[in-house]
Amino acid sequence: MNVAWTYDDEKVCVEAFFKFIDFDKTLKMVRKEIIEYIKLNVKNYEIRTHTSWVLKIDNIHYLFRVWCGLPKAGLKGKTSKQVEIMNIFFENSKFKNSTDKFSKEWFISKKSEFYKLKKYDPESDKKETIIVKLIRNKKIVTDYLNQVNFCENCLKENTFISLSSGKMYFEVHHFIPYNEEVQKNYEINLDNYYNLVSLCPECHRAIHLSEQRNTIIKNLFDKKIRIKEFKGFYGENGIEKIISDYKKTNMTKDHEVNFADFDDDLYDFVI
């Protein structure tokens, strides 16, 4: 029978995991002690099958490894109560210190594996990917950088001299993201001169990846909305729409893109 998990039962399971987790032992080696502790501390162990309790420990194991920054293992759980309870344990200095120590020791133990030199294998050390990108007009990029050769967010005028252009290096960014998911909500092609902004490399990454994203968007929005042509296709929408558009892109703190992947056309770097 599928019985809903109570807060108390979840709490006992988390307590049991933290009580017996040991860096020198695998979860399998301490699972018996964990289950015995659960049997002694829950109101009714028999209300669920033995397998259900074991799976719950695997859920906790999964979350624990995620919190410690270790490779994922165990079974991903779905209960918010479990996350809430584990948060309480991680906020406790005793447990935080132990998990930090656990994480550090694990990486030290794997150091030789991580840093071991190995021969390049042309078969296993590469992968093929298919990227579908919207077509970008490089002419407007060049023209825009010739007109606006500074960062429109931080107002920086000096970065470094570009090998390609011989000029100070800046990157062009589509203010409203030129993304297929976003573009379908606009009649006008977003790859247009009035939707471009010039950014220094740091601000360009920040608008995609940093927690200050919304602040940068607001700063640029206050300037862009005054441009008649931009307002012509953006309409009377507020800043909330653009913030929502950015959430539809794949560059977030949970999916940080390696910008070096685009080094084939960095001078014309547009996103």
mmCIF file of C-alpha atoms in Angstrom:
data_model
loop_
_atom_site.group_PDB
_atom_site.id
_atom_site.type_symbol
_atom_site.label_atom_id
_atom_site.label_comp_id
_atom_site.label_asym_id
_atom_site.label_seq_id
_atom_site.Cartn_x
_atom_site.Cartn_y
_atom_site.Cartn_z
ATOM 1 C CA MET A 1 0.000 0.000 0.000
ATOM 2 C CA ASN A 2 1.269 3.474 -0.925
ATOM 3 C CA VAL A 3 1.290 5.448 2.339
ATOM 4 C CA ALA A 4 2.021 9.198 2.327
ATOM 5 C CA TRP A 5 5.235 10.161 4.086
ATOM 6 C CA THR A 6 4.789 12.189 7.256
ATOM 7 C CA TYR A 7 7.164 14.916 8.372
ATOM 8 C CA ASP A 8 8.131 12.876 11.458
ATOM 9 C CA ASP A 9 8.992 9.773 9.441
ATOM 10 C CA GLU A 10 11.044 11.814 6.950
ATOM 11 C CA LYS A 11 12.858 13.482 9.855
ATOM 12 C CA VAL A 12 13.795 10.153 11.424
ATOM 13 C CA CYS A 13 15.168 8.923 8.093
ATOM 14 C CA VAL A 14 17.315 12.046 7.670
ATOM 15 C CA GLU A 15 18.515 11.773 11.280
ATOM 16 C CA ALA A 16 19.447 8.127 10.707
ATOM 17 C CA PHE A 17 21.392 8.954 7.558
ATOM 18 C CA PHE A 18 23.420 11.698 9.225
ATOM 19 C CA LYS A 19 23.997 9.570 12.316
ATOM 20 C CA PHE A 20 25.609 6.698 10.424
ATOM 21 C CA ILE A 21 27.081 8.235 7.260
ATOM 22 C CA ASP A 22 30.813 7.577 7.257
ATOM 23 C CA PHE A 23 33.331 8.626 4.616
ATOM 24 C CA ASP A 24 35.240 5.374 5.022
ATOM 25 C CA LYS A 25 32.147 3.242 4.423
ATOM 26 C CA THR A 26 29.716 2.964 1.545
ATOM 27 C CA LEU A 27 26.036 3.548 2.122
ATOM 28 C CA LYS A 28 25.491 -0.178 1.644
ATOM 29 C CA MET A 29 27.796 -0.927 4.592
ATOM 30 C CA VAL A 30 25.865 1.282 7.020
ATOM 31 C CA ARG A 31 22.357 0.704 5.655
ATOM 32 C CA LYS A 32 21.618 -1.994 8.254
ATOM 33 C CA GLU A 33 22.401 0.395 11.128
ATOM 34 C CA ILE A 34 20.313 3.115 9.485
ATOM 35 C CA ILE A 35 17.286 0.826 9.150
ATOM 36 C CA GLU A 36 17.615 -0.383 12.738
ATOM 37 C CA TYR A 37 17.655 3.216 13.953
ATOM 38 C CA ILE A 38 14.545 3.964 11.896
ATOM 39 C CA LYS A 39 12.730 0.924 13.309
ATOM 40 C CA LEU A 40 13.405 2.115 16.847
ATOM 41 C CA ASN A 41 12.392 5.728 16.269
ATOM 42 C CA VAL A 42 9.346 5.782 13.983
ATOM 43 C CA LYS A 43 5.856 5.162 15.325
ATOM 44 C CA ASN A 44 5.014 2.361 12.928
ATOM 45 C CA TYR A 45 7.756 0.825 10.794
ATOM 46 C CA GLU A 46 5.404 -1.847 9.437
ATOM 47 C CA ILE A 47 3.138 0.743 7.807
ATOM 48 C CA ARG A 48 5.532 0.633 4.843
ATOM 49 C CA THR A 49 7.539 -2.103 3.189
ATOM 50 C CA HIS A 50 11.209 -2.539 3.990
ATOM 51 C CA THR A 51 11.986 -1.522 0.384
ATOM 52 C CA SER A 52 10.163 1.795 0.839
ATOM 53 C CA TRP A 53 12.402 2.709 3.774
ATOM 54 C CA VAL A 54 15.529 1.682 1.860
ATOM 55 C CA LEU A 55 14.486 3.786 -1.146
ATOM 56 C CA LYS A 56 13.912 6.748 1.145
ATOM 57 C CA ILE A 57 17.496 6.455 2.390
ATOM 58 C CA ASP A 58 18.649 6.344 -1.233
ATOM 59 C CA ASN A 59 16.714 9.594 -1.839
ATOM 60 C CA ILE A 60 18.514 11.223 1.079
ATOM 61 C CA HIS A 61 21.850 9.876 -0.154
ATOM 62 C CA TYR A 62 21.209 11.534 -3.537
ATOM 63 C CA LEU A 63 20.467 14.917 -1.952
ATOM 64 C CA PHE A 64 23.463 14.623 0.369
ATOM 65 C CA ARG A 65 25.865 14.103 -2.541
ATOM 66 C CA VAL A 66 24.353 17.017 -4.455
ATOM 67 C CA TRP A 67 24.821 19.278 -1.413
ATOM 68 C CA CYS A 68 28.432 18.139 -0.998
ATOM 69 C CA GLY A 69 29.222 18.731 -4.660
ATOM 70 C CA LEU A 70 29.951 15.045 -5.261
ATOM 71 C CA PRO A 71 29.022 13.058 -8.379
ATOM 72 C CA LYS A 72 25.376 12.082 -8.193
ATOM 73 C CA ALA A 73 24.437 8.664 -6.866
ATOM 74 C CA GLY A 74 21.419 7.188 -5.177
ATOM 75 C CA LEU A 75 17.825 7.784 -6.166
ATOM 76 C CA LYS A 76 16.468 11.267 -6.815
ATOM 77 C CA GLY A 77 13.515 11.973 -4.531
ATOM 78 C CA LYS A 78 10.520 14.225 -5.035
ATOM 79 C CA THR A 79 9.362 15.279 -1.575
ATOM 80 C CA SER A 80 9.666 18.885 -0.451
ATOM 81 C CA LYS A 81 9.507 17.817 3.231
ATOM 82 C CA GLN A 82 12.714 15.855 2.811
ATOM 83 C CA VAL A 83 14.520 18.866 1.308
ATOM 84 C CA GLU A 84 13.180 21.096 4.077
ATOM 85 C CA ILE A 85 14.410 18.724 6.793
ATOM 86 C CA MET A 86 17.835 18.323 5.187
ATOM 87 C CA ASN A 87 18.131 22.107 5.002
ATOM 88 C CA ILE A 88 17.718 22.206 8.782
ATOM 89 C CA PHE A 89 20.513 19.665 9.205
ATOM 90 C CA PHE A 90 22.829 21.487 6.801
ATOM 91 C CA GLU A 91 22.244 24.780 8.619
ATOM 92 C CA ASN A 92 23.420 23.126 11.831
ATOM 93 C CA SER A 93 27.151 23.938 12.123
ATOM 94 C CA LYS A 94 27.968 20.431 13.294
ATOM 95 C CA PHE A 95 26.501 18.844 10.172
ATOM 96 C CA LYS A 96 27.776 21.578 7.878
ATOM 97 C CA ASN A 97 31.320 21.036 9.092
ATOM 98 C CA SER A 98 31.003 17.292 8.668
ATOM 99 C CA THR A 99 29.620 17.552 5.131
ATOM 100 C CA ASP A 100 32.307 20.079 4.165
ATOM 101 C CA LYS A 101 34.908 17.686 5.565
ATOM 102 C CA PHE A 102 33.272 14.764 3.762
ATOM 103 C CA SER A 103 33.343 16.655 0.473
ATOM 104 C CA LYS A 104 36.962 17.720 0.907
ATOM 105 C CA GLU A 105 38.125 14.242 1.843
ATOM 106 C CA TRP A 106 36.285 12.685 -1.080
ATOM 107 C CA PHE A 107 37.992 14.971 -3.575
ATOM 108 C CA ILE A 108 41.383 14.384 -1.960
ATOM 109 C CA SER A 109 40.837 10.640 -2.250
ATOM 110 C CA LYS A 110 39.994 11.051 -5.941
ATOM 111 C CA LYS A 111 42.750 13.568 -6.679
ATOM 112 C CA SER A 112 45.000 11.040 -8.373
ATOM 113 C CA GLU A 113 42.082 10.030 -10.595
ATOM 114 C CA PHE A 114 41.189 13.633 -11.488
ATOM 115 C CA TYR A 115 44.741 14.769 -12.244
ATOM 116 C CA LYS A 116 46.079 11.611 -13.824
ATOM 117 C CA LEU A 117 47.577 12.237 -17.273
ATOM 118 C CA LYS A 118 46.147 10.038 -19.971
ATOM 119 C CA LYS A 119 46.753 9.589 -23.651
ATOM 120 C CA TYR A 120 44.417 11.460 -25.992
ATOM 121 C CA ASP A 121 41.878 9.148 -27.588
ATOM 122 C CA PRO A 122 40.320 10.621 -30.762
ATOM 123 C CA GLU A 123 37.328 8.338 -30.347
ATOM 124 C CA SER A 124 36.401 8.731 -26.668
ATOM 125 C CA ASP A 125 37.649 12.277 -26.060
ATOM 126 C CA LYS A 126 35.267 14.033 -28.401
ATOM 127 C CA LYS A 127 31.582 14.099 -29.118
ATOM 128 C CA GLU A 128 29.443 15.273 -31.969
ATOM 129 C CA THR A 129 26.750 17.845 -31.301
ATOM 130 C CA ILE A 130 24.188 19.436 -33.566
ATOM 131 C CA ILE A 131 23.539 23.117 -32.905
ATOM 132 C CA VAL A 132 20.656 24.872 -34.606
ATOM 133 C CA LYS A 133 21.142 28.642 -34.492
ATOM 134 C CA LEU A 134 19.073 31.458 -35.895
ATOM 135 C CA ILE A 135 20.843 33.299 -38.719
ATOM 136 C CA ARG A 136 22.594 36.461 -37.579
ATOM 137 C CA ASN A 137 23.384 39.482 -39.733
ATOM 138 C CA LYS A 138 27.104 40.146 -39.203
ATOM 139 C CA LYS A 139 26.954 43.437 -41.093
ATOM 140 C CA ILE A 140 24.795 45.110 -38.460
ATOM 141 C CA VAL A 141 27.133 43.776 -35.763
ATOM 142 C CA THR A 142 30.153 45.423 -37.374
ATOM 143 C CA ASP A 143 28.251 48.635 -37.988
ATOM 144 C CA TYR A 144 26.939 48.747 -34.422
ATOM 145 C CA LEU A 145 30.395 48.246 -32.905
ATOM 146 C CA ASN A 146 31.774 51.011 -35.140
ATOM 147 C CA GLN A 147 29.083 53.327 -33.780
ATOM 148 C CA VAL A 148 29.085 52.182 -30.145
ATOM 149 C CA ASN A 149 32.591 51.195 -29.146
ATOM 150 C CA PHE A 150 32.053 51.092 -25.369
ATOM 151 C CA CYS A 151 30.060 49.067 -22.838
ATOM 152 C CA GLU A 152 26.507 50.384 -22.616
ATOM 153 C CA ASN A 153 26.074 48.887 -19.150
ATOM 154 C CA CYS A 154 29.185 49.836 -17.162
ATOM 155 C CA LEU A 155 30.330 52.526 -19.676
ATOM 156 C CA LYS A 156 33.820 50.984 -19.851
ATOM 157 C CA GLU A 157 35.772 52.234 -22.880
ATOM 158 C CA ASN A 158 38.911 50.117 -22.556
ATOM 159 C CA THR A 159 39.126 46.329 -22.607
ATOM 160 C CA PHE A 160 41.908 45.021 -24.885
ATOM 161 C CA ILE A 161 42.844 45.374 -28.540
ATOM 162 C CA SER A 162 41.158 42.768 -30.721
ATOM 163 C CA LEU A 163 43.412 40.697 -32.988
ATOM 164 C CA SER A 164 40.713 40.692 -35.653
ATOM 165 C CA SER A 165 39.717 44.350 -35.775
ATOM 166 C CA GLY A 166 42.686 46.157 -34.254
ATOM 167 C CA LYS A 167 40.163 48.074 -32.138
ATOM 168 C CA MET A 168 39.081 47.936 -28.524
ATOM 169 C CA TYR A 169 37.207 44.640 -28.033
ATOM 170 C CA PHE A 170 33.492 44.642 -27.219
ATOM 171 C CA GLU A 171 30.728 42.117 -27.800
ATOM 172 C CA VAL A 172 27.346 42.725 -29.340
ATOM 173 C CA HIS A 173 24.345 41.335 -27.496
ATOM 174 C CA HIS A 174 20.687 41.057 -28.521
ATOM 175 C CA PHE A 175 18.890 42.921 -25.762
ATOM 176 C CA ILE A 176 15.677 40.973 -26.335
ATOM 177 C CA PRO A 177 17.194 37.492 -26.644
ATOM 178 C CA TYR A 178 17.436 36.320 -30.251
ATOM 179 C CA ASN A 179 16.235 32.879 -29.372
ATOM 180 C CA GLU A 180 13.719 30.758 -31.264
ATOM 181 C CA GLU A 181 11.530 30.376 -28.193
ATOM 182 C CA VAL A 182 11.480 34.159 -27.698
ATOM 183 C CA GLN A 183 11.374 35.171 -31.372
ATOM 184 C CA LYS A 184 8.078 33.403 -32.021
ATOM 185 C CA ASN A 185 6.361 35.952 -29.765
ATOM 186 C CA TYR A 186 7.548 38.895 -31.886
ATOM 187 C CA GLU A 187 6.466 39.747 -35.419
ATOM 188 C CA ILE A 188 9.642 41.757 -36.144
ATOM 189 C CA ASN A 189 12.919 39.836 -36.521
ATOM 190 C CA LEU A 190 14.861 40.454 -33.303
ATOM 191 C CA ASP A 191 18.144 40.375 -35.195
ATOM 192 C CA ASN A 192 17.913 44.069 -35.952
ATOM 193 C CA TYR A 193 20.103 47.101 -35.304
ATOM 194 C CA TYR A 194 17.806 48.629 -32.682
ATOM 195 C CA ASN A 195 17.792 45.467 -30.567
ATOM 196 C CA LEU A 196 21.597 45.385 -30.226
ATOM 197 C CA VAL A 197 23.718 46.573 -27.315
ATOM 198 C CA SER A 198 27.488 46.751 -26.975
ATOM 199 C CA LEU A 199 28.888 45.115 -23.838
ATOM 200 C CA CYS A 200 32.319 44.437 -22.403
ATOM 201 C CA PRO A 201 33.039 40.680 -21.990
ATOM 202 C CA GLU A 202 32.347 40.805 -18.238
ATOM 203 C CA CYS A 203 28.954 42.511 -18.572
ATOM 204 C CA HIS A 204 28.027 40.199 -21.452
ATOM 205 C CA ARG A 205 28.552 37.140 -19.302
ATOM 206 C CA ALA A 206 26.887 38.826 -16.351
ATOM 207 C CA ILE A 207 23.646 39.506 -18.231
ATOM 208 C CA HIS A 208 23.455 35.794 -19.039
ATOM 209 C CA LEU A 209 24.896 34.164 -15.940
ATOM 210 C CA SER A 210 24.998 36.437 -12.897
ATOM 211 C CA GLU A 211 22.554 37.093 -10.095
ATOM 212 C CA GLN A 212 22.718 40.762 -11.147
ATOM 213 C CA ARG A 213 21.036 39.968 -14.460
ATOM 214 C CA ASN A 214 17.802 41.840 -13.710
ATOM 215 C CA THR A 215 19.714 44.938 -12.587
ATOM 216 C CA ILE A 216 21.640 45.011 -15.875
ATOM 217 C CA ILE A 217 18.447 44.441 -17.871
ATOM 218 C CA LYS A 218 16.782 47.371 -16.098
ATOM 219 C CA ASN A 219 19.755 49.641 -16.744
ATOM 220 C CA LEU A 220 19.723 48.834 -20.466
ATOM 221 C CA PHE A 221 15.921 48.893 -20.701
ATOM 222 C CA ASP A 222 15.775 52.464 -19.402
ATOM 223 C CA LYS A 223 18.003 53.476 -22.325
ATOM 224 C CA LYS A 224 16.466 51.292 -25.041
ATOM 225 C CA ILE A 225 12.837 52.184 -24.374
ATOM 226 C CA ARG A 226 13.601 55.810 -25.292
ATOM 227 C CA ILE A 227 14.548 54.751 -28.841
ATOM 228 C CA LYS A 228 11.524 55.150 -31.123
ATOM 229 C CA GLU A 229 12.404 52.213 -33.382
ATOM 230 C CA PHE A 230 12.920 49.855 -30.420
ATOM 231 C CA LYS A 231 9.639 50.890 -28.815
ATOM 232 C CA GLY A 232 7.974 50.405 -32.209
ATOM 233 C CA PHE A 233 8.394 46.613 -32.109
ATOM 234 C CA TYR A 234 8.514 46.146 -28.323
ATOM 235 C CA GLY A 235 5.294 48.071 -27.789
ATOM 236 C CA GLU A 236 4.018 49.186 -24.407
ATOM 237 C CA ASN A 237 5.293 46.100 -22.589
ATOM 238 C CA GLY A 238 7.108 46.683 -19.306
ATOM 239 C CA ILE A 239 10.483 45.355 -18.244
ATOM 240 C CA GLU A 240 8.827 42.209 -16.834
ATOM 241 C CA LYS A 241 8.350 40.841 -20.365
ATOM 242 C CA ILE A 242 12.075 41.043 -21.179
ATOM 243 C CA ILE A 243 12.995 39.448 -17.844
ATOM 244 C CA SER A 244 10.573 36.662 -18.723
ATOM 245 C CA ASP A 245 12.175 36.344 -22.175
ATOM 246 C CA TYR A 246 15.610 35.807 -20.606
ATOM 247 C CA LYS A 247 14.243 32.926 -18.556
ATOM 248 C CA LYS A 248 13.420 31.167 -21.830
ATOM 249 C CA THR A 249 17.059 31.150 -22.891
ATOM 250 C CA ASN A 250 19.385 28.317 -21.886
ATOM 251 C CA MET A 251 22.027 30.532 -20.256
ATOM 252 C CA THR A 252 21.197 30.463 -16.587
ATOM 253 C CA LYS A 253 23.081 29.790 -13.384
ATOM 254 C CA ASP A 254 21.972 26.157 -13.730
ATOM 255 C CA HIS A 255 23.350 25.859 -17.278
ATOM 256 C CA GLU A 256 26.418 28.033 -17.629
ATOM 257 C CA VAL A 257 27.669 28.087 -21.179
ATOM 258 C CA ASN A 258 31.356 27.947 -21.966
ATOM 259 C CA PHE A 259 31.761 31.071 -24.055
ATOM 260 C CA ALA A 260 34.999 29.711 -25.461
ATOM 261 C CA ASP A 261 32.843 27.339 -27.503
ATOM 262 C CA PHE A 262 32.091 30.315 -29.710
ATOM 263 C CA ASP A 263 35.719 31.336 -30.347
ATOM 264 C CA ASP A 264 35.383 30.806 -34.087
ATOM 265 C CA ASP A 265 33.740 34.196 -34.414
ATOM 266 C CA LEU A 266 34.457 36.109 -31.232
ATOM 267 C CA TYR A 267 34.795 39.446 -33.027
ATOM 268 C CA ASP A 268 31.239 39.021 -34.257
ATOM 269 C CA PHE A 269 30.129 37.497 -30.991
ATOM 270 C CA VAL A 270 26.381 37.935 -30.756
ATOM 271 C CA ILE A 271 23.849 36.221 -28.555
#
